[in-house]
mmCIF file of C-alpha atoms in Angstrom:
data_model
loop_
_atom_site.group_PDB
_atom_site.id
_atom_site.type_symbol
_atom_site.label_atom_id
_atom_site.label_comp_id
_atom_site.label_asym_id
_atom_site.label_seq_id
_atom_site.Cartn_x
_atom_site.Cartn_y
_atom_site.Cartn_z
ATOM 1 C CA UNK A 52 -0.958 -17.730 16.827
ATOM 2 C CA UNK A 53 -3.748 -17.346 14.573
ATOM 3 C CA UNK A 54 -6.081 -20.518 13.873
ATOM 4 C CA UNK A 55 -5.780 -20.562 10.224
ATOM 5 C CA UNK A 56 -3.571 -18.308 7.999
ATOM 6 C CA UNK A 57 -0.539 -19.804 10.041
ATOM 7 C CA UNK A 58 2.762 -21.476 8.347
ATOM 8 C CA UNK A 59 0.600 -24.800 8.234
ATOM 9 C CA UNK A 60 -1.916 -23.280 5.794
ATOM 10 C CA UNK A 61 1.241 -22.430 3.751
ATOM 11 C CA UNK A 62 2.466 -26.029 4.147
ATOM 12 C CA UNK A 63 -1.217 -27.760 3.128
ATOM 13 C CA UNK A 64 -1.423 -25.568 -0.132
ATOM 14 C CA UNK A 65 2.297 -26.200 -1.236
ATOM 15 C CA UNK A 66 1.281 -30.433 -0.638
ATOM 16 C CA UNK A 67 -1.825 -29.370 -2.436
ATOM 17 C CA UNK A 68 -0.150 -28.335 -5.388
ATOM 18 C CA UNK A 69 2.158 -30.957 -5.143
ATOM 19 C CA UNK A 70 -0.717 -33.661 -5.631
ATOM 20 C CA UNK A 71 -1.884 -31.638 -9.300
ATOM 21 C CA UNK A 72 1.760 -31.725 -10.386
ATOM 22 C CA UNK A 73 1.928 -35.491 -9.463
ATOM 23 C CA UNK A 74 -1.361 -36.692 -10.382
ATOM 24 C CA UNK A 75 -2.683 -33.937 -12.801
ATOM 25 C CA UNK A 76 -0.642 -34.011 -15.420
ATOM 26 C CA UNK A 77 0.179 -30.539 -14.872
ATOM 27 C CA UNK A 78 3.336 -29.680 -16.158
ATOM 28 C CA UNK A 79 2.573 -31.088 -19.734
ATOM 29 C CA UNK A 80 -0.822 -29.635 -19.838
ATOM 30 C CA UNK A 81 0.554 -26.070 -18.773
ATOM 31 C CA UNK A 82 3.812 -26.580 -20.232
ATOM 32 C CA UNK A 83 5.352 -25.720 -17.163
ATOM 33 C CA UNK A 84 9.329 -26.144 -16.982
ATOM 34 C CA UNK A 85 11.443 -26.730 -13.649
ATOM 35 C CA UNK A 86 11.773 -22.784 -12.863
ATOM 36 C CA UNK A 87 8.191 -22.431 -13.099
ATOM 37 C CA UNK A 88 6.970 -25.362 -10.534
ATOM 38 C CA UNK A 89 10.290 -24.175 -7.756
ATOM 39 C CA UNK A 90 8.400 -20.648 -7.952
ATOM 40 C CA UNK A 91 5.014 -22.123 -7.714
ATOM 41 C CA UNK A 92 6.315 -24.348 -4.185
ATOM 42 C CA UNK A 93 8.205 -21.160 -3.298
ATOM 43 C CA UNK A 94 4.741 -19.007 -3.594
ATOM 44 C CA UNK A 95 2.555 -21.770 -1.921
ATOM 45 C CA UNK A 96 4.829 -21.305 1.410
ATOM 46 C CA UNK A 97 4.987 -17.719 1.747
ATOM 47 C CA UNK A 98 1.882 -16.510 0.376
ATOM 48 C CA UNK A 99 0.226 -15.807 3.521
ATOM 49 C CA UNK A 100 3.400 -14.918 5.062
ATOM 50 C CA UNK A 101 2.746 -12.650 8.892
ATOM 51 C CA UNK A 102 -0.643 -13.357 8.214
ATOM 52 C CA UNK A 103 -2.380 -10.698 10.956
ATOM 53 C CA UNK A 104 -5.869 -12.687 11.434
ATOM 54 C CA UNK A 105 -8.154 -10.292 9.343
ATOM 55 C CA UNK A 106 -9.044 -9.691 6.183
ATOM 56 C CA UNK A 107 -8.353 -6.805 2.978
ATOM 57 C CA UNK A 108 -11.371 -4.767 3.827
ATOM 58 C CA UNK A 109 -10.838 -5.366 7.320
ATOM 59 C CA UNK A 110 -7.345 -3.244 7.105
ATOM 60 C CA UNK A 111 -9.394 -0.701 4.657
ATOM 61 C CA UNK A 112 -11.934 -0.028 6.744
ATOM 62 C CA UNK A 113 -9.848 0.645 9.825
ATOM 63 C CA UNK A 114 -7.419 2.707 7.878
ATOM 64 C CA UNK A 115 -4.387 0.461 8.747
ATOM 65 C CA UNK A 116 -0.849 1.131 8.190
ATOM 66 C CA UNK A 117 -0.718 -1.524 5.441
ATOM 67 C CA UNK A 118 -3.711 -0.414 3.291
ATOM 68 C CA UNK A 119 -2.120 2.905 3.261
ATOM 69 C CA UNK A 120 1.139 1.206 2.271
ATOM 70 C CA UNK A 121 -0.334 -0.433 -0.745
ATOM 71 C CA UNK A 122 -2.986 1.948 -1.917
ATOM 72 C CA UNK A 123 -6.055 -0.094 -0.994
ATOM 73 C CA UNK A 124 -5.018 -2.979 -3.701
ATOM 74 C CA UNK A 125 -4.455 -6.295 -2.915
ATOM 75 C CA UNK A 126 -3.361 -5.628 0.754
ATOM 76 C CA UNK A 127 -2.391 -8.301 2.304
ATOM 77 C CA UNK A 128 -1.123 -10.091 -0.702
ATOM 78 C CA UNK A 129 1.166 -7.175 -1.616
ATOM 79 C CA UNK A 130 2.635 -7.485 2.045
ATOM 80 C CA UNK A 131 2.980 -11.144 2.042
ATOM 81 C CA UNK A 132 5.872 -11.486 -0.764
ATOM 82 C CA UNK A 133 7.147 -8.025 -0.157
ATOM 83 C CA UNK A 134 8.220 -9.444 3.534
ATOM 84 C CA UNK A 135 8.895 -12.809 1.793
ATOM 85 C CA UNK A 136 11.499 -10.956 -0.030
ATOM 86 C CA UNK A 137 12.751 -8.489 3.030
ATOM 87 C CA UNK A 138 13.701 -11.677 5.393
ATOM 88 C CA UNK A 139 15.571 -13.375 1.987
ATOM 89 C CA UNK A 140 17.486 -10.674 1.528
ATOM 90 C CA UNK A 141 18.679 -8.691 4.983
ATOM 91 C CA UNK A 142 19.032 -12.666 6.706
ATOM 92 C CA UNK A 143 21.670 -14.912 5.090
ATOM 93 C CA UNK A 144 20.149 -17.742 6.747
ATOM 94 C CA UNK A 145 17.573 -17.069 4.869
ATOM 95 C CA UNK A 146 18.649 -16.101 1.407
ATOM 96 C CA UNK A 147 17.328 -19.303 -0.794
ATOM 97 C CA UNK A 148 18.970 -17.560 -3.763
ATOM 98 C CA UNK A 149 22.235 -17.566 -2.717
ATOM 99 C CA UNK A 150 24.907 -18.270 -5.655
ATOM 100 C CA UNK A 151 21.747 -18.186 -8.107
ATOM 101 C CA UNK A 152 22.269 -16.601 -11.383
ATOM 102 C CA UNK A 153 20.551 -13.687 -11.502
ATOM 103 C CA UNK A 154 18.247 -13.891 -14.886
ATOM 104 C CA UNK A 155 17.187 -17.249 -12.961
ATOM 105 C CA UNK A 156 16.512 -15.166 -9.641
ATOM 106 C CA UNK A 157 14.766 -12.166 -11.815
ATOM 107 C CA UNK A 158 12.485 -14.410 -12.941
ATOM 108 C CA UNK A 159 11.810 -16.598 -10.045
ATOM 109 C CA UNK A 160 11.053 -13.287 -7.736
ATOM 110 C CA UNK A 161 8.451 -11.941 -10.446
ATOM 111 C CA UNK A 162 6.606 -15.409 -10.857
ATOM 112 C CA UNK A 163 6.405 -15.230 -7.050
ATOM 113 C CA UNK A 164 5.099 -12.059 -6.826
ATOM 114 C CA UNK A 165 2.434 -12.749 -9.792
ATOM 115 C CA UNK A 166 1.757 -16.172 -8.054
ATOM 116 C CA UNK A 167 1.283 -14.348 -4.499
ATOM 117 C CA UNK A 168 -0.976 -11.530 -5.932
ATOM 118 C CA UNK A 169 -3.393 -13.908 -7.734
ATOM 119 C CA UNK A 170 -3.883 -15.193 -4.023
ATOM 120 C CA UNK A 171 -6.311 -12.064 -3.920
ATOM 121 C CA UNK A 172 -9.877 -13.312 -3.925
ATOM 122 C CA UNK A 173 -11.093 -10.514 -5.481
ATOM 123 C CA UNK A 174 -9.436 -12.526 -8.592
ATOM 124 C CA UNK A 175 -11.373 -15.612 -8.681
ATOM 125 C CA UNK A 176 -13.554 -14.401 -11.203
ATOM 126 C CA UNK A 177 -10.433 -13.654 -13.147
ATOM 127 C CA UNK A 178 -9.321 -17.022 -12.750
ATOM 128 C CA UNK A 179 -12.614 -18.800 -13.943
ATOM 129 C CA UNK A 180 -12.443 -16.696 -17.084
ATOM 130 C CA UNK A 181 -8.861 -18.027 -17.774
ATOM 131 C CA UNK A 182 -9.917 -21.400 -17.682
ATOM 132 C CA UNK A 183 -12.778 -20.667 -20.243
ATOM 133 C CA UNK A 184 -9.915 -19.497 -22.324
ATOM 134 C CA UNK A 185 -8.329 -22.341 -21.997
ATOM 135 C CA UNK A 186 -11.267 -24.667 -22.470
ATOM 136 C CA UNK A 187 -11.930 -22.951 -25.925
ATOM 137 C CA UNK A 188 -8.543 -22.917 -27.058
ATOM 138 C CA UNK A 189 -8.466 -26.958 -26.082
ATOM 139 C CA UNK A 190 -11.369 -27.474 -28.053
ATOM 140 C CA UNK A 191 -9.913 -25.841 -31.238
ATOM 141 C CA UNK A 192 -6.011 -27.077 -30.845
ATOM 142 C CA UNK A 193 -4.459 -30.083 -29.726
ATOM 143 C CA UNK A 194 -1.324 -28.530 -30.153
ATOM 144 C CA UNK A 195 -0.066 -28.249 -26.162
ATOM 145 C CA UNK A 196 2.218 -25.724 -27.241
ATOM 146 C CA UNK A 197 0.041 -23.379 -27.167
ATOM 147 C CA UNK A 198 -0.743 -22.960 -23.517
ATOM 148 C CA UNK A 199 2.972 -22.357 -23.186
ATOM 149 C CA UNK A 200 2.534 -18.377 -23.749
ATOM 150 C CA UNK A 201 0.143 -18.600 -20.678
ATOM 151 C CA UNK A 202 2.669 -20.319 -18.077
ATOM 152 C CA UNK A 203 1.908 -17.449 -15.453
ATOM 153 C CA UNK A 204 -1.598 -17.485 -15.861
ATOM 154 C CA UNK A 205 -1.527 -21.148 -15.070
ATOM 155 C CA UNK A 206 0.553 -20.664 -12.134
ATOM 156 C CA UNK A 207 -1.390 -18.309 -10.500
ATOM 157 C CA UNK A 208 -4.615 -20.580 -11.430
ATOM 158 C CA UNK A 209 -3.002 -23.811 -9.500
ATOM 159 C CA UNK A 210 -1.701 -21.649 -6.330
ATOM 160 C CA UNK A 211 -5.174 -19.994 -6.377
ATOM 161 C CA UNK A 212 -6.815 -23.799 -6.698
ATOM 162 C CA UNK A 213 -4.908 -24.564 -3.524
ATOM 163 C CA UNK A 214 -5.726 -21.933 -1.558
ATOM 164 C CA UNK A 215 -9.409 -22.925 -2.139
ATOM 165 C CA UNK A 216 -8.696 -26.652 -1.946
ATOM 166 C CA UNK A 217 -10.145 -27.594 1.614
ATOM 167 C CA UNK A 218 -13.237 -28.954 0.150
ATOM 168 C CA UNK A 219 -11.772 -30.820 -2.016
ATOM 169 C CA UNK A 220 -10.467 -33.030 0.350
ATOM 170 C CA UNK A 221 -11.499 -35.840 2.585
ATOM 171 C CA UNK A 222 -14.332 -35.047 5.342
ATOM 172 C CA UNK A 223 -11.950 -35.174 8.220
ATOM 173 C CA UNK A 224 -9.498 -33.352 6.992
ATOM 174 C CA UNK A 225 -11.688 -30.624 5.339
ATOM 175 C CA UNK A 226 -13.271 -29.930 9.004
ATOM 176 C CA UNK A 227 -10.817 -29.368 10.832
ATOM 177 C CA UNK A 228 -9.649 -26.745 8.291
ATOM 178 C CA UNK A 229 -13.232 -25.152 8.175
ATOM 179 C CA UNK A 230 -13.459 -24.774 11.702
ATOM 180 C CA UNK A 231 -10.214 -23.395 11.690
ATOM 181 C CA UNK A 232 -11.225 -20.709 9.519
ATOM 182 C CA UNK A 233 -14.103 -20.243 11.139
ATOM 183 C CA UNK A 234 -12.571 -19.631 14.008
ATOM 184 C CA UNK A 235 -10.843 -16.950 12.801
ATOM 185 C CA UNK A 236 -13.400 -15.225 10.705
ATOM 186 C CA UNK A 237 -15.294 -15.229 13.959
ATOM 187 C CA UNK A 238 -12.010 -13.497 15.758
ATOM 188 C CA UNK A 239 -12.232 -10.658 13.171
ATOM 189 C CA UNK A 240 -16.344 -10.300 13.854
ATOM 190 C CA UNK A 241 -15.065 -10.133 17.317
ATOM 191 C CA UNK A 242 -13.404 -6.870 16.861
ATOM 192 C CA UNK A 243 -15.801 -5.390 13.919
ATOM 193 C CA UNK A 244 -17.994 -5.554 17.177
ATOM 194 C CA UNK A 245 -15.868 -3.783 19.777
ATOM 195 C CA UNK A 246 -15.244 -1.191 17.364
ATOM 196 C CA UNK A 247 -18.520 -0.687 16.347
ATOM 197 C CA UNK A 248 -18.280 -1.979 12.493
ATOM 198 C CA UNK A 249 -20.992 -4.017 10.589
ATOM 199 C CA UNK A 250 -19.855 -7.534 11.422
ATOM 200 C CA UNK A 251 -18.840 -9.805 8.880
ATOM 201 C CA UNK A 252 -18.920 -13.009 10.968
ATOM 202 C CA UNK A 253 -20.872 -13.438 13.991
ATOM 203 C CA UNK A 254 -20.321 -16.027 16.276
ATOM 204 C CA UNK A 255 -23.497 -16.373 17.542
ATOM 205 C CA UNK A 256 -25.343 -16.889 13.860
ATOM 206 C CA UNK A 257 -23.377 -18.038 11.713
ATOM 207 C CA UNK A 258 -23.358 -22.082 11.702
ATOM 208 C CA UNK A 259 -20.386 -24.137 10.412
ATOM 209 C CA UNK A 260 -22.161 -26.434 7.861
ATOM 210 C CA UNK A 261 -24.354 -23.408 6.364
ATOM 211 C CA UNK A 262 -21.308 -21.441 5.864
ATOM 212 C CA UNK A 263 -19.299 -24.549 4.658
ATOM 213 C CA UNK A 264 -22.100 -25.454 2.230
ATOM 214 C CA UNK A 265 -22.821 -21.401 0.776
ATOM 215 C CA UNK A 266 -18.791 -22.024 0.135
ATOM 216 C CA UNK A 267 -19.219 -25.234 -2.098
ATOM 217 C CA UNK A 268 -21.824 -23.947 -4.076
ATOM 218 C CA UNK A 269 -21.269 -20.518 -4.723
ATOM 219 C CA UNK A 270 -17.376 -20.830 -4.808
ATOM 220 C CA UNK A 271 -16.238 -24.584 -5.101
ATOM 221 C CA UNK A 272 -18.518 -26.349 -7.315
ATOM 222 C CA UNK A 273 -18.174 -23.520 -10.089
ATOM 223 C CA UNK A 274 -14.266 -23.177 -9.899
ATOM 224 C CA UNK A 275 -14.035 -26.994 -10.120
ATOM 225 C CA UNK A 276 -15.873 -28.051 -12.947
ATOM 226 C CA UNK A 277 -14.115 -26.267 -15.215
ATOM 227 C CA UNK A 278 -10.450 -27.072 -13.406
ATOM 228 C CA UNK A 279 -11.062 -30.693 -14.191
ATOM 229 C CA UNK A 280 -11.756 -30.072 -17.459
ATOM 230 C CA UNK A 281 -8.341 -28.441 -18.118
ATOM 231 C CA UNK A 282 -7.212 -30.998 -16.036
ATOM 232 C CA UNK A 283 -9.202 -33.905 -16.067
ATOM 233 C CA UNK A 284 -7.224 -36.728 -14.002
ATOM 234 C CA UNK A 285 -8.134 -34.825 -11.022
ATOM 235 C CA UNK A 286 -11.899 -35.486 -11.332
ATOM 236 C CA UNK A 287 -11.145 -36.792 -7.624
ATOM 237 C CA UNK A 288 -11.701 -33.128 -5.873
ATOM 238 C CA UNK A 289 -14.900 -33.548 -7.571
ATOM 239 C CA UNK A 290 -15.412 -36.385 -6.254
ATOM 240 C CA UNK A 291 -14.804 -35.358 -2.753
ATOM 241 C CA UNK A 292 -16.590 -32.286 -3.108
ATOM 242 C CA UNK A 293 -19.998 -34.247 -3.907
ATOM 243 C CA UNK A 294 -19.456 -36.367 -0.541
ATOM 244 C CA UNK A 295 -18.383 -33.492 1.659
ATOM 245 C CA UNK A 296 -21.567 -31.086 0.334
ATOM 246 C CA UNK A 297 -23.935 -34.051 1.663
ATOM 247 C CA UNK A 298 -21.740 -34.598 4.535
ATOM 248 C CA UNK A 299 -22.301 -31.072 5.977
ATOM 249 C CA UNK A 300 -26.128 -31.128 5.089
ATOM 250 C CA UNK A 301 -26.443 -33.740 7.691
ATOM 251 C CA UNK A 302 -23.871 -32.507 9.816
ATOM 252 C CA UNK A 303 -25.033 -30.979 13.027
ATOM 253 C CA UNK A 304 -21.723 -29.531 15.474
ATOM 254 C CA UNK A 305 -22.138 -30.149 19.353
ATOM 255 C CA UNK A 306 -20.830 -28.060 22.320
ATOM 256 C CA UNK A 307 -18.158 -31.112 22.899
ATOM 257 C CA UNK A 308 -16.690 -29.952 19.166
ATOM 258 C CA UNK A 309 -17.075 -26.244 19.477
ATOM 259 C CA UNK A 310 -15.183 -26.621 23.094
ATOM 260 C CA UNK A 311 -12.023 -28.484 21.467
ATOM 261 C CA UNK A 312 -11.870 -25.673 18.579
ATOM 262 C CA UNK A 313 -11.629 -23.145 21.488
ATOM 263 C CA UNK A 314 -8.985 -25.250 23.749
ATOM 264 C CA UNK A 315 -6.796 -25.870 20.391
ATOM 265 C CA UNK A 316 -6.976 -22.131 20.042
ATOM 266 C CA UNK A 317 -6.115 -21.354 23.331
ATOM 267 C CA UNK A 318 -3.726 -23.921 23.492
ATOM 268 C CA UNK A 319 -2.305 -22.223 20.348
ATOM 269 C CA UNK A 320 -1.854 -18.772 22.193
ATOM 270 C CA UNK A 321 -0.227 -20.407 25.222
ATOM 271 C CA UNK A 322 2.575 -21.667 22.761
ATOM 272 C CA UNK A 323 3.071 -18.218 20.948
ATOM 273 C CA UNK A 324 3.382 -16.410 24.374
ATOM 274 C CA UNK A 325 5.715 -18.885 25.774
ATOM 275 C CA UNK A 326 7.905 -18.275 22.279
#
């Protein structure tokens, strides 16, 4: 029932990753074998698995059961693939692995769980640094062999490229996911408010094409010009992150827009209470 971390999201970045393994050129330039893409796809769907609407600090700050669970570190994340692995294991519907051998499943589960960590945002620097590895090592070798002893840093740099993906896409489609999120960083403001904390989000100040463009330029732009240079057939998120960046310095949201993001919302937690 919340507006963005929902099984959709999960959906869009597993189809997002799916477009770099088609179109990228991925698998050779990563040296990525069969194992290694089934537990990227397997990551991208359950790696914001009973999503609760708020963020890490969010739970830290309020002294939830879950930061106390996991020690402060990587919150969320940590309780994303450790239920991913609960509901595999006590339902048999469930169970994926069934019949597996179990070197394969060993090594599936702890690609998943390195994947789903390095969802953590407090990793992107990490990330950006692995690509300037990469970039340098590129420059010296053109042996591709040698990106082969860093298959799970790659992993985790394409699921974390996904999760980050919305402005990389086209205009339409990248606004209805930034309202969406939005949306729900504004539900969290909502109760920072009622309980008294500094607010993170407010509704009433925070505009959607200010936010949208801070995002681009201090996040987007950065992360992408050196991800196309690892991987340079997909110069096309590029590409659509120049248009959208213009597109939301003209763009200017009316009540007739904000109203819709509210009914779809509401609509939302109409359908989750009739379930």
């Amino acid at each position: 029932s919340i507006p963005y971390h929902s099984d959709l999201h999960g959906a869009d970045v597993a189809q997002t990753c799916l477009i770099y393994v088609q179109y990228g050129d991925v698998m050779d330039k990563a040296q990525l074998n069969k194992v290694a893409i089934c537990s990227l796809f397997l990551s991208c769907f359950c790696h914001d698995y009973k999503h609760p609407g708020v963020n890490n600090n969010f739970l830290k700050v309020t002294k939830n059961e879950l930061a106390i669970r996991y020690n402060d570190l990587s919150i969320l994340e940590n309780m994303h693939i450790s239920e991913t692995f609960k509901l595999i294991n006590q339902n048999n519907d469930c169970n994926i692995f069934f019949g597996t051998d179990s070197n394969i499943y060993k090594e599936i589960r702890q690609k998943m769980i390195e994947c789903v960590l390095s969802t953590d945002m407090s990793f992107h620097s990490k990330h950006i640094s692995f690509m300037k590895k990469i970039i340098e090592i590129n420059k010296k070798s053109k042996n591709k062999k040698d990106s082969s002893k860093y298959n799970q840093e790659f992993l985790n740099l394409l699921i974390h490229a996904a999760d980050i993906s919305n402005p990389t896409k086209p205009f339409k489609v990248y606004l209805k996911w930034a309202k969406l999120v939005l949306e729900e960083f504004f539900e969290q403001g909502d109760k920072e408010k009622a309980l008294g904390l500094p607010i993170t989000n407010d509704r009433k100040t925070v505009k959607l094409n200010a936010s949208q463009i801070g995002f681009i330029v201090y996040v987007e732009e950065p992360f992408i010009s050196s991800y196309i240079l690892i991987f340079p057939k997909l110069k096309f998120l590029q590409d659509n992150i120049i248009i959208n960046k213009e597109k939301f310095s003209n763009y200017r949201e009316d009540e007739k827009s904000k109203k819709n993001v509210n009914k779809t919302n509401n609509n939302i937690s109409k359908k989750s209470n009739l379930k």
